[in-house]
Amino acid sequence: MSLDALTAKINRYVEEMEFATARVYIEENIEILNNHKNMLNKNARELLDFLLELQAEGGQPLTKKDMAIINAINTYAHKFDVRGIKMLVKDNPNLLLRKDTPAYLNADAKIILQGMGAI
């Protein structure tokens, strides 16, 4: 994929608030994008800077399994299925302790998890 097509895709995903998809593209091409930051829009640059900072601290990127768990938590929270959320939290406590996880949770999930004392 060319650099122009890549940056256009990332910019579009960020504008559509598809941050998880944009993050995958950025993580796969982080070195190239770091050298060509000027081709990204402001929000995409901020996401790139966040990922670079996370990488500098030694943090590992979220895996597909982690993203699936976060999406399940968001779905359960939207339906107010506290039992399902408790089960996921019990099986994956380390995922919720990560510094970058709350950025992927919807407002319902954040409120429920804060009430449970999980985040």
PDB file of C-alpha atoms in Angstrom:
ATOM      1  CA  MET A   1       0.000   0.000   0.000  1.00  0.00           C
ATOM      2  CA  SER A   2       1.365   3.416  -0.882  1.00  0.00           C
ATOM      3  CA  LEU A   3       2.031   6.050   1.754  1.00  0.00           C
ATOM      4  CA  ASP A   4      -0.697   8.331   0.377  1.00  0.00           C
ATOM      5  CA  ALA A   5      -3.290   5.554   0.471  1.00  0.00           C
ATOM      6  CA  LEU A   6      -2.222   4.518   3.965  1.00  0.00           C
ATOM      7  CA  THR A   7      -2.457   8.024   5.413  1.00  0.00           C
ATOM      8  CA  ALA A   8      -5.787   8.637   3.667  1.00  0.00           C
ATOM      9  CA  LYS A   9      -7.165   5.422   5.184  1.00  0.00           C
ATOM     10  CA  ILE A  10      -5.903   6.278   8.671  1.00  0.00           C
ATOM     11  CA  ASN A  11      -7.280   9.825   8.452  1.00  0.00           C
ATOM     12  CA  ARG A  12     -10.668   8.495   7.308  1.00  0.00           C
ATOM     13  CA  TYR A  13     -10.849   5.941  10.120  1.00  0.00           C
ATOM     14  CA  VAL A  14      -9.929   8.559  12.704  1.00  0.00           C
ATOM     15  CA  GLU A  15     -12.596  10.956  11.367  1.00  0.00           C
ATOM     16  CA  GLU A  16     -15.163   8.139  11.548  1.00  0.00           C
ATOM     17  CA  MET A  17     -13.984   7.453  15.126  1.00  0.00           C
ATOM     18  CA  GLU A  18     -12.855   3.930  14.236  1.00  0.00           C
ATOM     19  CA  PHE A  19      -9.825   4.278  16.489  1.00  0.00           C
ATOM     20  CA  ALA A  20      -9.193   0.562  16.872  1.00  0.00           C
ATOM     21  CA  THR A  21      -8.873   0.082  13.112  1.00  0.00           C
ATOM     22  CA  ALA A  22      -6.754   3.205  12.762  1.00  0.00           C
ATOM     23  CA  ARG A  23      -4.538   1.978  15.575  1.00  0.00           C
ATOM     24  CA  VAL A  24      -3.889  -1.314  13.794  1.00  0.00           C
ATOM     25  CA  TYR A  25      -2.794   0.498  10.628  1.00  0.00           C
ATOM     26  CA  ILE A  26      -0.595   2.864  12.623  1.00  0.00           C
ATOM     27  CA  GLU A  27       1.031   0.072  14.647  1.00  0.00           C
ATOM     28  CA  GLU A  28       1.827  -1.906  11.491  1.00  0.00           C
ATOM     29  CA  ASN A  29       3.490   1.137   9.875  1.00  0.00           C
ATOM     30  CA  ILE A  30       4.653   3.129  12.887  1.00  0.00           C
ATOM     31  CA  GLU A  31       8.187   3.859  11.658  1.00  0.00           C
ATOM     32  CA  ILE A  32       7.085   5.098   8.232  1.00  0.00           C
ATOM     33  CA  LEU A  33       4.318   7.231   9.727  1.00  0.00           C
ATOM     34  CA  ASN A  34       6.656   8.708  12.321  1.00  0.00           C
ATOM     35  CA  ASN A  35       8.816  10.011   9.482  1.00  0.00           C
ATOM     36  CA  HIS A  36       5.786  11.410   7.616  1.00  0.00           C
ATOM     37  CA  LYS A  37       3.622  12.815  10.437  1.00  0.00           C
ATOM     38  CA  ASN A  38       2.740  15.837   8.339  1.00  0.00           C
ATOM     39  CA  MET A  39       0.526  13.663   6.112  1.00  0.00           C
ATOM     40  CA  LEU A  40      -1.762  12.762   9.029  1.00  0.00           C
ATOM     41  CA  ASN A  41      -4.524  14.965  10.354  1.00  0.00           C
ATOM     42  CA  LYS A  42      -4.359  16.324  13.912  1.00  0.00           C
ATOM     43  CA  ASN A  43      -6.258  13.509  15.616  1.00  0.00           C
ATOM     44  CA  ALA A  44      -4.300  10.824  13.758  1.00  0.00           C
ATOM     45  CA  ARG A  45      -1.031  12.517  14.790  1.00  0.00           C
ATOM     46  CA  GLU A  46      -2.170  12.503  18.403  1.00  0.00           C
ATOM     47  CA  LEU A  47      -2.973   8.795  18.150  1.00  0.00           C
ATOM     48  CA  LEU A  48       0.453   8.189  16.610  1.00  0.00           C
ATOM     49  CA  ASP A  49       2.135  10.170  19.407  1.00  0.00           C
ATOM     50  CA  PHE A  50       0.186   8.175  22.001  1.00  0.00           C
ATOM     51  CA  LEU A  51       1.313   4.891  20.445  1.00  0.00           C
ATOM     52  CA  LEU A  52       4.915   6.074  20.219  1.00  0.00           C
ATOM     53  CA  GLU A  53       4.814   7.060  23.890  1.00  0.00           C
ATOM     54  CA  LEU A  54       3.309   3.700  24.797  1.00  0.00           C
ATOM     55  CA  GLN A  55       6.008   1.940  22.788  1.00  0.00           C
ATOM     56  CA  ALA A  56       8.743   4.006  24.482  1.00  0.00           C
ATOM     57  CA  GLU A  57       7.413   2.977  27.900  1.00  0.00           C
ATOM     58  CA  GLY A  58       7.644  -0.664  26.845  1.00  0.00           C
ATOM     59  CA  GLY A  59       3.912  -1.225  26.589  1.00  0.00           C
ATOM     60  CA  GLN A  60       2.632  -3.933  24.320  1.00  0.00           C
ATOM     61  CA  PRO A  61      -0.095  -3.160  21.782  1.00  0.00           C
ATOM     62  CA  LEU A  62      -3.521  -4.652  22.304  1.00  0.00           C
ATOM     63  CA  THR A  63      -4.031  -7.973  20.581  1.00  0.00           C
ATOM     64  CA  LYS A  64      -7.118  -8.976  18.609  1.00  0.00           C
ATOM     65  CA  LYS A  65      -8.218 -11.061  21.585  1.00  0.00           C
ATOM     66  CA  ASP A  66      -7.895  -8.037  23.890  1.00  0.00           C
ATOM     67  CA  MET A  67      -9.906  -5.900  21.479  1.00  0.00           C
ATOM     68  CA  ALA A  68     -12.588  -8.604  21.280  1.00  0.00           C
ATOM     69  CA  ILE A  69     -12.840  -8.663  25.072  1.00  0.00           C
ATOM     70  CA  ILE A  70     -13.110  -4.870  25.219  1.00  0.00           C
ATOM     71  CA  ASN A  71     -15.817  -4.911  22.548  1.00  0.00           C
ATOM     72  CA  ALA A  72     -17.694  -7.581  24.517  1.00  0.00           C
ATOM     73  CA  ILE A  73     -17.472  -5.447  27.672  1.00  0.00           C
ATOM     74  CA  ASN A  74     -18.822  -2.467  25.722  1.00  0.00           C
ATOM     75  CA  THR A  75     -21.695  -4.575  24.363  1.00  0.00           C
ATOM     76  CA  TYR A  76     -22.570  -5.968  27.792  1.00  0.00           C
ATOM     77  CA  ALA A  77     -22.443  -2.472  29.262  1.00  0.00           C
ATOM     78  CA  HIS A  78     -24.736  -1.108  26.553  1.00  0.00           C
ATOM     79  CA  LYS A  79     -27.237  -3.869  27.387  1.00  0.00           C
ATOM     80  CA  PHE A  80     -26.550  -3.374  31.131  1.00  0.00           C
ATOM     81  CA  ASP A  81     -25.604  -7.039  31.518  1.00  0.00           C
ATOM     82  CA  VAL A  82     -23.580  -6.749  34.717  1.00  0.00           C
ATOM     83  CA  ARG A  83     -23.266 -10.521  35.056  1.00  0.00           C
ATOM     84  CA  GLY A  84     -21.509 -10.756  31.672  1.00  0.00           C
ATOM     85  CA  ILE A  85     -19.195  -7.889  32.570  1.00  0.00           C
ATOM     86  CA  LYS A  86     -18.295  -9.510  35.899  1.00  0.00           C
ATOM     87  CA  MET A  87     -17.436 -12.748  34.121  1.00  0.00           C
ATOM     88  CA  LEU A  88     -15.141 -10.954  31.645  1.00  0.00           C
ATOM     89  CA  VAL A  89     -13.494  -8.912  34.394  1.00  0.00           C
ATOM     90  CA  LYS A  90     -12.898 -12.042  36.463  1.00  0.00           C
ATOM     91  CA  ASP A  91     -11.294 -13.862  33.514  1.00  0.00           C
ATOM     92  CA  ASN A  92      -9.206 -10.873  32.296  1.00  0.00           C
ATOM     93  CA  PRO A  93      -8.170  -8.682  35.246  1.00  0.00           C
ATOM     94  CA  ASN A  94      -4.818  -7.652  33.730  1.00  0.00           C
ATOM     95  CA  LEU A  95      -6.492  -6.187  30.668  1.00  0.00           C
ATOM     96  CA  LEU A  96      -8.363  -3.647  32.775  1.00  0.00           C
ATOM     97  CA  LEU A  97      -5.215  -2.688  34.667  1.00  0.00           C
ATOM     98  CA  ARG A  98      -3.525  -1.517  31.474  1.00  0.00           C
ATOM     99  CA  LYS A  99      -3.121   2.227  31.115  1.00  0.00           C
ATOM    100  CA  ASP A 100      -4.533   2.349  27.570  1.00  0.00           C
ATOM    101  CA  THR A 101      -7.656   0.190  28.058  1.00  0.00           C
ATOM    102  CA  PRO A 102     -10.051   2.910  29.329  1.00  0.00           C
ATOM    103  CA  ALA A 103      -9.628   4.794  26.053  1.00  0.00           C
ATOM    104  CA  TYR A 104     -11.433   1.945  24.260  1.00  0.00           C
ATOM    105  CA  LEU A 105     -14.340   1.632  26.689  1.00  0.00           C
ATOM    106  CA  ASN A 106     -17.659   3.356  26.031  1.00  0.00           C
ATOM    107  CA  ALA A 107     -19.228   5.632  28.633  1.00  0.00           C
ATOM    108  CA  ASP A 108     -21.565   2.913  29.951  1.00  0.00           C
ATOM    109  CA  ALA A 109     -18.688   0.485  30.471  1.00  0.00           C
ATOM    110  CA  LYS A 110     -16.574   3.108  32.232  1.00  0.00           C
ATOM    111  CA  ILE A 111     -19.372   3.939  34.673  1.00  0.00           C
ATOM    112  CA  ILE A 112     -20.169   0.297  35.425  1.00  0.00           C
ATOM    113  CA  LEU A 113     -16.518  -0.706  35.819  1.00  0.00           C
ATOM    114  CA  GLN A 114     -15.798   2.288  38.050  1.00  0.00           C
ATOM    115  CA  GLY A 115     -18.791   1.359  40.182  1.00  0.00           C
ATOM    116  CA  MET A 116     -17.461  -2.194  40.446  1.00  0.00           C
ATOM    117  CA  GLY A 117     -14.004  -0.861  41.334  1.00  0.00           C
ATOM    118  CA  ALA A 118     -12.421  -2.599  38.326  1.00  0.00           C
ATOM    119  CA  ILE A 119     -10.893   0.573  36.872  1.00  0.00           C
TER     120      ILE A 119
END
